[in-house]
């Protein structure tokens, strides 16, 4: 099977894109329903998953669609309707998805990286044995200095300061959001050896901070209109829609169903 390569700046590596993947039965079904728009979204998702260590969350469909400049509903269909991605459900409306094929490719990359590291360590060890006593003395001092630097870098307070500096280097986010984000993600574990962000499987400060600001975490959520707005009701996710409906009920609205008009919200 022929292949060409999609190059990504994130890790300066690539993943295989089979040149005849369009003939895969699942892809044919995708193209039959969504056309080449769906096909393009599929490959864009693979590129994004590759930079995010092969894991994206269902609850972020809106933000992902914005980044890919596509419709969130079409994005959801690409992910969920054609057996192209593995979905891990975790609670109501939650869960994440990944690509099984991409996972296998990343495993190969990691395996090659480990082998290269082992080979480099062997070469370093062989060279160290060949050095004379004077050079060995310098190497010993160098190792000692390296260990000292490593010990300092492992100091959690310094890591927190570095984390704060990285946050404040990002433009386009208010200081209030940055400070709230910093305070939330630097809460230490019980042993005081790591802070919350370090306990995450993956953590891209730039993406996380922008998502934090866009979703308004730790702030009042969506302000609901005091009347039933059908367009607004369609735009929001299931969780927010339940909050909106409870808001309407609190204002005295009830639902009424008729075969012709369907379900309508009316004021008592």
PDB file of C-alpha atoms in Angstrom:
ATOM      1  CA  UNK A   1       0.000   0.000   0.000  1.00  0.00           C
ATOM      2  CA  UNK A   2       1.493   3.322  -1.066  1.00  0.00           C
ATOM      3  CA  UNK A   3       1.794   6.181   1.386  1.00  0.00           C
ATOM      4  CA  UNK A   4       2.764   9.813   1.600  1.00  0.00           C
ATOM      5  CA  UNK A   5       3.610  11.765   4.725  1.00  0.00           C
ATOM      6  CA  UNK A   6       1.915  14.627   6.551  1.00  0.00           C
ATOM      7  CA  UNK A   7       4.614  16.607   8.350  1.00  0.00           C
ATOM      8  CA  UNK A   8       3.745  18.238  11.664  1.00  0.00           C
ATOM      9  CA  UNK A   9       5.705  21.032  13.334  1.00  0.00           C
ATOM     10  CA  UNK A  10       4.805  19.860  16.838  1.00  0.00           C
ATOM     11  CA  UNK A  11       7.249  16.966  17.091  1.00  0.00           C
ATOM     12  CA  UNK A  12       8.994  17.336  13.744  1.00  0.00           C
ATOM     13  CA  UNK A  13       7.922  13.818  12.795  1.00  0.00           C
ATOM     14  CA  UNK A  14       5.144  12.339  10.737  1.00  0.00           C
ATOM     15  CA  UNK A  15       2.408   9.754  10.606  1.00  0.00           C
ATOM     16  CA  UNK A  16       1.525   7.612   7.582  1.00  0.00           C
ATOM     17  CA  UNK A  17      -1.389   8.674   5.422  1.00  0.00           C
ATOM     18  CA  UNK A  18      -2.309   5.700   3.247  1.00  0.00           C
ATOM     19  CA  UNK A  19      -2.755   6.953  -0.308  1.00  0.00           C
ATOM     20  CA  UNK A  20      -5.775   4.705  -0.915  1.00  0.00           C
ATOM     21  CA  UNK A  21      -7.463   5.288   2.460  1.00  0.00           C
ATOM     22  CA  UNK A  22     -10.386   6.864   0.572  1.00  0.00           C
ATOM     23  CA  UNK A  23     -11.328   3.315  -0.515  1.00  0.00           C
ATOM     24  CA  UNK A  24     -11.695   2.065   3.065  1.00  0.00           C
ATOM     25  CA  UNK A  25     -15.359   1.062   3.573  1.00  0.00           C
ATOM     26  CA  UNK A  26     -15.727   3.345   6.599  1.00  0.00           C
ATOM     27  CA  UNK A  27     -14.282   6.254   4.624  1.00  0.00           C
ATOM     28  CA  UNK A  28     -16.604   5.484   1.711  1.00  0.00           C
ATOM     29  CA  UNK A  29     -19.576   5.680   4.082  1.00  0.00           C
ATOM     30  CA  UNK A  30     -18.197   8.946   5.461  1.00  0.00           C
ATOM     31  CA  UNK A  31     -17.813  10.459   1.990  1.00  0.00           C
ATOM     32  CA  UNK A  32     -21.230   9.163   0.909  1.00  0.00           C
ATOM     33  CA  UNK A  33     -22.933  11.082   3.730  1.00  0.00           C
ATOM     34  CA  UNK A  34     -20.647  14.058   4.356  1.00  0.00           C
ATOM     35  CA  UNK A  35     -18.647  14.374   1.136  1.00  0.00           C
ATOM     36  CA  UNK A  36     -15.062  15.539   1.035  1.00  0.00           C
ATOM     37  CA  UNK A  37     -15.840  18.042   3.792  1.00  0.00           C
ATOM     38  CA  UNK A  38     -16.183  15.113   6.198  1.00  0.00           C
ATOM     39  CA  UNK A  39     -13.081  13.489   4.715  1.00  0.00           C
ATOM     40  CA  UNK A  40     -11.066  16.670   5.295  1.00  0.00           C
ATOM     41  CA  UNK A  41     -12.345  16.961   8.877  1.00  0.00           C
ATOM     42  CA  UNK A  42     -11.289  13.347   9.519  1.00  0.00           C
ATOM     43  CA  UNK A  43      -7.669  13.976   8.505  1.00  0.00           C
ATOM     44  CA  UNK A  44      -7.598  17.311  10.313  1.00  0.00           C
ATOM     45  CA  UNK A  45      -8.721  15.500  13.464  1.00  0.00           C
ATOM     46  CA  UNK A  46      -5.884  12.986  13.067  1.00  0.00           C
ATOM     47  CA  UNK A  47      -3.384  15.841  12.810  1.00  0.00           C
ATOM     48  CA  UNK A  48      -4.837  17.479  15.926  1.00  0.00           C
ATOM     49  CA  UNK A  49      -4.898  14.186  17.840  1.00  0.00           C
ATOM     50  CA  UNK A  50      -1.251  13.648  16.944  1.00  0.00           C
ATOM     51  CA  UNK A  51      -0.262  16.955  18.589  1.00  0.00           C
ATOM     52  CA  UNK A  52      -2.511  16.215  21.615  1.00  0.00           C
ATOM     53  CA  UNK A  53      -1.027  12.760  22.320  1.00  0.00           C
ATOM     54  CA  UNK A  54      -4.026  11.099  20.655  1.00  0.00           C
ATOM     55  CA  UNK A  55      -6.765  12.227  23.026  1.00  0.00           C
ATOM     56  CA  UNK A  56      -9.515  14.846  22.621  1.00  0.00           C
ATOM     57  CA  UNK A  57     -12.673  15.316  24.697  1.00  0.00           C
ATOM     58  CA  UNK A  58     -16.243  15.154  23.446  1.00  0.00           C
ATOM     59  CA  UNK A  59     -17.180  18.130  25.608  1.00  0.00           C
ATOM     60  CA  UNK A  60     -14.764  20.254  23.548  1.00  0.00           C
ATOM     61  CA  UNK A  61     -16.517  19.669  20.198  1.00  0.00           C
ATOM     62  CA  UNK A  62     -17.417  23.377  19.916  1.00  0.00           C
ATOM     63  CA  UNK A  63     -13.826  24.550  20.490  1.00  0.00           C
ATOM     64  CA  UNK A  64     -12.388  21.848  18.208  1.00  0.00           C
ATOM     65  CA  UNK A  65     -14.855  22.781  15.454  1.00  0.00           C
ATOM     66  CA  UNK A  66     -13.878  26.437  15.830  1.00  0.00           C
ATOM     67  CA  UNK A  67     -10.212  25.524  15.468  1.00  0.00           C
ATOM     68  CA  UNK A  68     -10.901  23.413  12.374  1.00  0.00           C
ATOM     69  CA  UNK A  69     -13.363  25.991  10.987  1.00  0.00           C
ATOM     70  CA  UNK A  70     -16.152  23.445  10.574  1.00  0.00           C
ATOM     71  CA  UNK A  71     -19.677  22.812  11.819  1.00  0.00           C
ATOM     72  CA  UNK A  72     -19.775  21.160  15.306  1.00  0.00           C
ATOM     73  CA  UNK A  73     -22.625  18.848  14.240  1.00  0.00           C
ATOM     74  CA  UNK A  74     -20.650  17.570  11.249  1.00  0.00           C
ATOM     75  CA  UNK A  75     -17.578  17.151  13.471  1.00  0.00           C
ATOM     76  CA  UNK A  76     -19.628  15.050  15.893  1.00  0.00           C
ATOM     77  CA  UNK A  77     -20.872  12.820  13.045  1.00  0.00           C
ATOM     78  CA  UNK A  78     -17.322  12.267  11.775  1.00  0.00           C
ATOM     79  CA  UNK A  79     -16.208  11.191  15.267  1.00  0.00           C
ATOM     80  CA  UNK A  80     -19.178   9.092  16.300  1.00  0.00           C
ATOM     81  CA  UNK A  81     -21.034   7.724  13.265  1.00  0.00           C
ATOM     82  CA  UNK A  82     -18.483   5.861  11.146  1.00  0.00           C
ATOM     83  CA  UNK A  83     -16.418   3.727  13.559  1.00  0.00           C
ATOM     84  CA  UNK A  84     -13.292   5.752  12.705  1.00  0.00           C
ATOM     85  CA  UNK A  85     -12.433   6.651  16.303  1.00  0.00           C
ATOM     86  CA  UNK A  86     -12.500   4.856  19.650  1.00  0.00           C
ATOM     87  CA  UNK A  87     -14.717   6.623  22.202  1.00  0.00           C
ATOM     88  CA  UNK A  88     -14.193   6.315  25.952  1.00  0.00           C
ATOM     89  CA  UNK A  89     -17.374   7.362  27.764  1.00  0.00           C
ATOM     90  CA  UNK A  90     -16.993   8.712  31.299  1.00  0.00           C
ATOM     91  CA  UNK A  91     -20.167  10.007  32.884  1.00  0.00           C
ATOM     92  CA  UNK A  92     -23.111  11.946  31.512  1.00  0.00           C
ATOM     93  CA  UNK A  93     -22.198  13.827  28.339  1.00  0.00           C
ATOM     94  CA  UNK A  94     -18.492  13.229  28.949  1.00  0.00           C
ATOM     95  CA  UNK A  95     -15.737  11.107  27.540  1.00  0.00           C
ATOM     96  CA  UNK A  96     -12.868  11.365  25.089  1.00  0.00           C
ATOM     97  CA  UNK A  97     -11.952   9.852  21.751  1.00  0.00           C
ATOM     98  CA  UNK A  98      -8.771   8.673  20.078  1.00  0.00           C
ATOM     99  CA  UNK A  99      -7.539   6.903  16.946  1.00  0.00           C
ATOM    100  CA  UNK A 100      -6.508   3.272  17.377  1.00  0.00           C
ATOM    101  CA  UNK A 101      -4.341   3.385  14.254  1.00  0.00           C
ATOM    102  CA  UNK A 102      -2.634   6.604  15.394  1.00  0.00           C
ATOM    103  CA  UNK A 103      -2.042   5.040  18.801  1.00  0.00           C
ATOM    104  CA  UNK A 104      -0.149   2.182  17.153  1.00  0.00           C
ATOM    105  CA  UNK A 105       1.953   4.646  15.163  1.00  0.00           C
ATOM    106  CA  UNK A 106       2.798   6.721  18.272  1.00  0.00           C
ATOM    107  CA  UNK A 107       3.831   3.520  20.049  1.00  0.00           C
ATOM    108  CA  UNK A 108       6.265   2.804  17.218  1.00  0.00           C
ATOM    109  CA  UNK A 109       7.687   6.329  17.467  1.00  0.00           C
ATOM    110  CA  UNK A 110       8.144   5.970  21.225  1.00  0.00           C
ATOM    111  CA  UNK A 111       9.784   2.581  20.774  1.00  0.00           C
ATOM    112  CA  UNK A 112      12.267   4.001  18.250  1.00  0.00           C
ATOM    113  CA  UNK A 113      12.961   6.933  20.561  1.00  0.00           C
ATOM    114  CA  UNK A 114      13.739   4.599  23.470  1.00  0.00           C
ATOM    115  CA  UNK A 115      16.067   2.499  21.328  1.00  0.00           C
ATOM    116  CA  UNK A 116      17.881   5.627  20.139  1.00  0.00           C
ATOM    117  CA  UNK A 117      18.223   6.782  23.752  1.00  0.00           C
ATOM    118  CA  UNK A 118      19.659   3.424  24.815  1.00  0.00           C
ATOM    119  CA  UNK A 119      22.097   3.494  21.916  1.00  0.00           C
ATOM    120  CA  UNK A 120      23.236   7.008  22.842  1.00  0.00           C
ATOM    121  CA  UNK A 121      23.716   5.970  26.476  1.00  0.00           C
ATOM    122  CA  UNK A 122      25.890   3.026  25.398  1.00  0.00           C
ATOM    123  CA  UNK A 123      28.035   5.265  23.212  1.00  0.00           C
ATOM    124  CA  UNK A 124      28.424   7.739  26.060  1.00  0.00           C
ATOM    125  CA  UNK A 125      29.424   4.954  28.478  1.00  0.00           C
ATOM    126  CA  UNK A 126      32.017   3.548  26.055  1.00  0.00           C
ATOM    127  CA  UNK A 127      33.514   6.989  25.507  1.00  0.00           C
ATOM    128  CA  UNK A 128      33.639   7.647  29.245  1.00  0.00           C
ATOM    129  CA  UNK A 129      35.666   4.440  29.847  1.00  0.00           C
ATOM    130  CA  UNK A 130      38.227   5.515  27.249  1.00  0.00           C
ATOM    131  CA  UNK A 131      38.916   8.914  28.855  1.00  0.00           C
ATOM    132  CA  UNK A 132      42.103   9.471  30.906  1.00  0.00           C
ATOM    133  CA  UNK A 133      42.045  10.228  34.613  1.00  0.00           C
ATOM    134  CA  UNK A 134      42.121  13.997  34.135  1.00  0.00           C
ATOM    135  CA  UNK A 135      39.184  13.901  31.763  1.00  0.00           C
ATOM    136  CA  UNK A 136      37.396  11.483  34.081  1.00  0.00           C
ATOM    137  CA  UNK A 137      37.854  13.974  36.880  1.00  0.00           C
ATOM    138  CA  UNK A 138      36.289  16.696  34.795  1.00  0.00           C
ATOM    139  CA  UNK A 139      33.498  14.347  33.772  1.00  0.00           C
ATOM    140  CA  UNK A 140      32.880  13.520  37.426  1.00  0.00           C
ATOM    141  CA  UNK A 141      32.609  17.210  38.250  1.00  0.00           C
ATOM    142  CA  UNK A 142      30.310  17.682  35.291  1.00  0.00           C
ATOM    143  CA  UNK A 143      28.075  14.827  36.480  1.00  0.00           C
ATOM    144  CA  UNK A 144      28.022  16.301  39.959  1.00  0.00           C
ATOM    145  CA  UNK A 145      27.012  19.690  38.579  1.00  0.00           C
ATOM    146  CA  UNK A 146      24.334  18.072  36.410  1.00  0.00           C
ATOM    147  CA  UNK A 147      22.890  16.241  39.421  1.00  0.00           C
ATOM    148  CA  UNK A 148      22.915  19.477  41.395  1.00  0.00           C
ATOM    149  CA  UNK A 149      21.073  21.286  38.608  1.00  0.00           C
ATOM    150  CA  UNK A 150      18.590  18.414  38.296  1.00  0.00           C
ATOM    151  CA  UNK A 151      17.930  18.542  42.019  1.00  0.00           C
ATOM    152  CA  UNK A 152      17.262  22.276  41.808  1.00  0.00           C
ATOM    153  CA  UNK A 153      14.987  21.848  38.789  1.00  0.00           C
ATOM    154  CA  UNK A 154      12.976  19.263  40.702  1.00  0.00           C
ATOM    155  CA  UNK A 155      12.134  21.853  43.343  1.00  0.00           C
ATOM    156  CA  UNK A 156       8.373  22.244  43.100  1.00  0.00           C
ATOM    157  CA  UNK A 157       8.364  25.942  43.919  1.00  0.00           C
ATOM    158  CA  UNK A 158      10.671  26.661  40.995  1.00  0.00           C
ATOM    159  CA  UNK A 159       8.504  24.541  38.716  1.00  0.00           C
ATOM    160  CA  UNK A 160       5.467  26.518  39.822  1.00  0.00           C
ATOM    161  CA  UNK A 161       7.261  29.792  39.067  1.00  0.00           C
ATOM    162  CA  UNK A 162       8.159  28.470  35.607  1.00  0.00           C
ATOM    163  CA  UNK A 163       4.521  27.420  35.126  1.00  0.00           C
ATOM    164  CA  UNK A 164       3.356  30.927  36.107  1.00  0.00           C
ATOM    165  CA  UNK A 165       5.818  32.575  33.722  1.00  0.00           C
ATOM    166  CA  UNK A 166       4.642  30.341  30.877  1.00  0.00           C
ATOM    167  CA  UNK A 167       1.015  31.340  31.565  1.00  0.00           C
ATOM    168  CA  UNK A 168       1.749  35.068  31.583  1.00  0.00           C
ATOM    169  CA  UNK A 169       3.757  34.830  28.352  1.00  0.00           C
ATOM    170  CA  UNK A 170       0.562  33.970  26.451  1.00  0.00           C
ATOM    171  CA  UNK A 171      -1.156  36.940  24.809  1.00  0.00           C
ATOM    172  CA  UNK A 172      -4.852  37.617  24.347  1.00  0.00           C
ATOM    173  CA  UNK A 173      -5.974  36.362  27.780  1.00  0.00           C
ATOM    174  CA  UNK A 174      -6.976  38.656  30.668  1.00  0.00           C
ATOM    175  CA  UNK A 175      -4.816  38.797  33.807  1.00  0.00           C
ATOM    176  CA  UNK A 176      -7.853  37.715  35.840  1.00  0.00           C
ATOM    177  CA  UNK A 177      -8.241  34.526  33.805  1.00  0.00           C
ATOM    178  CA  UNK A 178      -4.506  33.868  33.961  1.00  0.00           C
ATOM    179  CA  UNK A 179      -4.421  34.262  37.749  1.00  0.00           C
ATOM    180  CA  UNK A 180      -7.482  32.046  38.278  1.00  0.00           C
ATOM    181  CA  UNK A 181      -6.000  29.436  35.945  1.00  0.00           C
ATOM    182  CA  UNK A 182      -2.664  29.565  37.792  1.00  0.00           C
ATOM    183  CA  UNK A 183      -4.246  29.208  41.253  1.00  0.00           C
ATOM    184  CA  UNK A 184      -6.400  26.274  40.160  1.00  0.00           C
ATOM    185  CA  UNK A 185      -3.690  24.253  38.392  1.00  0.00           C
ATOM    186  CA  UNK A 186      -0.914  24.771  40.981  1.00  0.00           C
ATOM    187  CA  UNK A 187      -2.729  23.123  43.883  1.00  0.00           C
ATOM    188  CA  UNK A 188      -0.245  20.615  45.315  1.00  0.00           C
ATOM    189  CA  UNK A 189      -0.878  16.940  46.021  1.00  0.00           C
ATOM    190  CA  UNK A 190      -0.816  15.610  49.595  1.00  0.00           C
ATOM    191  CA  UNK A 191       2.885  14.796  49.501  1.00  0.00           C
ATOM    192  CA  UNK A 192       3.723  18.233  48.085  1.00  0.00           C
ATOM    193  CA  UNK A 193       5.811  16.710  45.292  1.00  0.00           C
ATOM    194  CA  UNK A 194       3.627  17.692  42.337  1.00  0.00           C
ATOM    195  CA  UNK A 195       0.969  20.255  41.493  1.00  0.00           C
ATOM    196  CA  UNK A 196      -2.333  19.590  39.764  1.00  0.00           C
ATOM    197  CA  UNK A 197      -1.193  20.320  36.192  1.00  0.00           C
ATOM    198  CA  UNK A 198       1.664  17.813  36.553  1.00  0.00           C
ATOM    199  CA  UNK A 199      -0.800  15.079  37.469  1.00  0.00           C
ATOM    200  CA  UNK A 200      -2.570  15.349  34.093  1.00  0.00           C
ATOM    201  CA  UNK A 201      -1.731  12.789  31.392  1.00  0.00           C
ATOM    202  CA  UNK A 202      -1.243  15.626  28.889  1.00  0.00           C
ATOM    203  CA  UNK A 203      -1.140  19.355  29.514  1.00  0.00           C
ATOM    204  CA  UNK A 204      -0.683  21.997  26.824  1.00  0.00           C
ATOM    205  CA  UNK A 205      -0.686  25.325  28.713  1.00  0.00           C
ATOM    206  CA  UNK A 206      -1.632  27.368  25.664  1.00  0.00           C
ATOM    207  CA  UNK A 207      -4.642  25.216  24.694  1.00  0.00           C
ATOM    208  CA  UNK A 208      -5.792  24.706  28.284  1.00  0.00           C
ATOM    209  CA  UNK A 209      -5.629  28.431  29.116  1.00  0.00           C
ATOM    210  CA  UNK A 210      -7.543  29.454  25.993  1.00  0.00           C
ATOM    211  CA  UNK A 211     -10.175  26.793  26.695  1.00  0.00           C
ATOM    212  CA  UNK A 212     -10.384  28.055  30.294  1.00  0.00           C
ATOM    213  CA  UNK A 213     -10.967  31.631  29.137  1.00  0.00           C
ATOM    214  CA  UNK A 214     -13.446  30.694  26.389  1.00  0.00           C
ATOM    215  CA  UNK A 215     -15.532  28.443  28.655  1.00  0.00           C
ATOM    216  CA  UNK A 216     -15.500  30.933  31.540  1.00  0.00           C
ATOM    217  CA  UNK A 217     -14.453  28.428  34.198  1.00  0.00           C
ATOM    218  CA  UNK A 218     -14.920  29.666  37.795  1.00  0.00           C
ATOM    219  CA  UNK A 219     -17.278  32.324  36.467  1.00  0.00           C
ATOM    220  CA  UNK A 220     -20.994  32.572  36.023  1.00  0.00           C
ATOM    221  CA  UNK A 221     -22.016  30.314  33.174  1.00  0.00           C
ATOM    222  CA  UNK A 222     -24.147  31.199  30.168  1.00  0.00           C
ATOM    223  CA  UNK A 223     -26.650  33.974  30.821  1.00  0.00           C
ATOM    224  CA  UNK A 224     -30.004  32.564  29.741  1.00  0.00           C
ATOM    225  CA  UNK A 225     -32.727  34.625  28.068  1.00  0.00           C
ATOM    226  CA  UNK A 226     -35.948  34.982  30.077  1.00  0.00           C
ATOM    227  CA  UNK A 227     -37.977  33.529  27.217  1.00  0.00           C
ATOM    228  CA  UNK A 228     -37.763  30.477  24.984  1.00  0.00           C
ATOM    229  CA  UNK A 229     -35.291  31.076  22.147  1.00  0.00           C
ATOM    230  CA  UNK A 230     -35.317  28.163  19.707  1.00  0.00           C
ATOM    231  CA  UNK A 231     -32.041  29.199  18.009  1.00  0.00           C
ATOM    232  CA  UNK A 232     -30.253  29.556  21.347  1.00  0.00           C
ATOM    233  CA  UNK A 233     -31.691  26.199  22.468  1.00  0.00           C
ATOM    234  CA  UNK A 234     -30.184  24.466  19.412  1.00  0.00           C
ATOM    235  CA  UNK A 235     -26.729  26.028  19.803  1.00  0.00           C
ATOM    236  CA  UNK A 236     -26.024  24.993  23.413  1.00  0.00           C
ATOM    237  CA  UNK A 237     -24.880  21.540  24.548  1.00  0.00           C
ATOM    238  CA  UNK A 238     -27.047  19.030  26.434  1.00  0.00           C
ATOM    239  CA  UNK A 239     -25.823  20.031  29.899  1.00  0.00           C
ATOM    240  CA  UNK A 240     -26.359  23.747  29.281  1.00  0.00           C
ATOM    241  CA  UNK A 241     -29.728  23.003  27.667  1.00  0.00           C
ATOM    242  CA  UNK A 242     -30.913  21.318  30.887  1.00  0.00           C
ATOM    243  CA  UNK A 243     -29.864  24.408  32.855  1.00  0.00           C
ATOM    244  CA  UNK A 244     -31.713  26.620  30.366  1.00  0.00           C
ATOM    245  CA  UNK A 245     -34.898  24.547  30.666  1.00  0.00           C
ATOM    246  CA  UNK A 246     -34.726  24.641  34.472  1.00  0.00           C
ATOM    247  CA  UNK A 247     -34.283  28.416  34.210  1.00  0.00           C
ATOM    248  CA  UNK A 248     -37.460  28.665  32.094  1.00  0.00           C
ATOM    249  CA  UNK A 249     -39.412  26.461  34.507  1.00  0.00           C
ATOM    250  CA  UNK A 250     -38.342  28.664  37.395  1.00  0.00           C
ATOM    251  CA  UNK A 251     -39.830  31.616  35.482  1.00  0.00           C
ATOM    252  CA  UNK A 252     -43.162  29.801  35.146  1.00  0.00           C
ATOM    253  CA  UNK A 253     -42.790  28.274  31.685  1.00  0.00           C
ATOM    254  CA  UNK A 254     -44.250  24.856  30.892  1.00  0.00           C
ATOM    255  CA  UNK A 255     -44.041  22.627  27.830  1.00  0.00           C
ATOM    256  CA  UNK A 256     -47.037  21.806  25.695  1.00  0.00           C
ATOM    257  CA  UNK A 257     -47.062  19.240  22.893  1.00  0.00           C
ATOM    258  CA  UNK A 258     -49.247  19.107  19.818  1.00  0.00           C
ATOM    259  CA  UNK A 259     -48.909  16.791  16.777  1.00  0.00           C
ATOM    260  CA  UNK A 260     -48.722  19.750  14.395  1.00  0.00           C
ATOM    261  CA  UNK A 261     -46.468  22.161  16.257  1.00  0.00           C
ATOM    262  CA  UNK A 262     -44.457  19.727  18.355  1.00  0.00           C
ATOM    263  CA  UNK A 263     -43.230  20.767  21.804  1.00  0.00           C
ATOM    264  CA  UNK A 264     -43.740  24.424  22.678  1.00  0.00           C
ATOM    265  CA  UNK A 265     -42.688  26.439  25.730  1.00  0.00           C
ATOM    266  CA  UNK A 266     -45.487  28.673  27.028  1.00  0.00           C
ATOM    267  CA  UNK A 267     -45.840  30.915  30.052  1.00  0.00           C
ATOM    268  CA  UNK A 268     -48.451  29.846  32.592  1.00  0.00           C
TER     269      UNK A 268
END
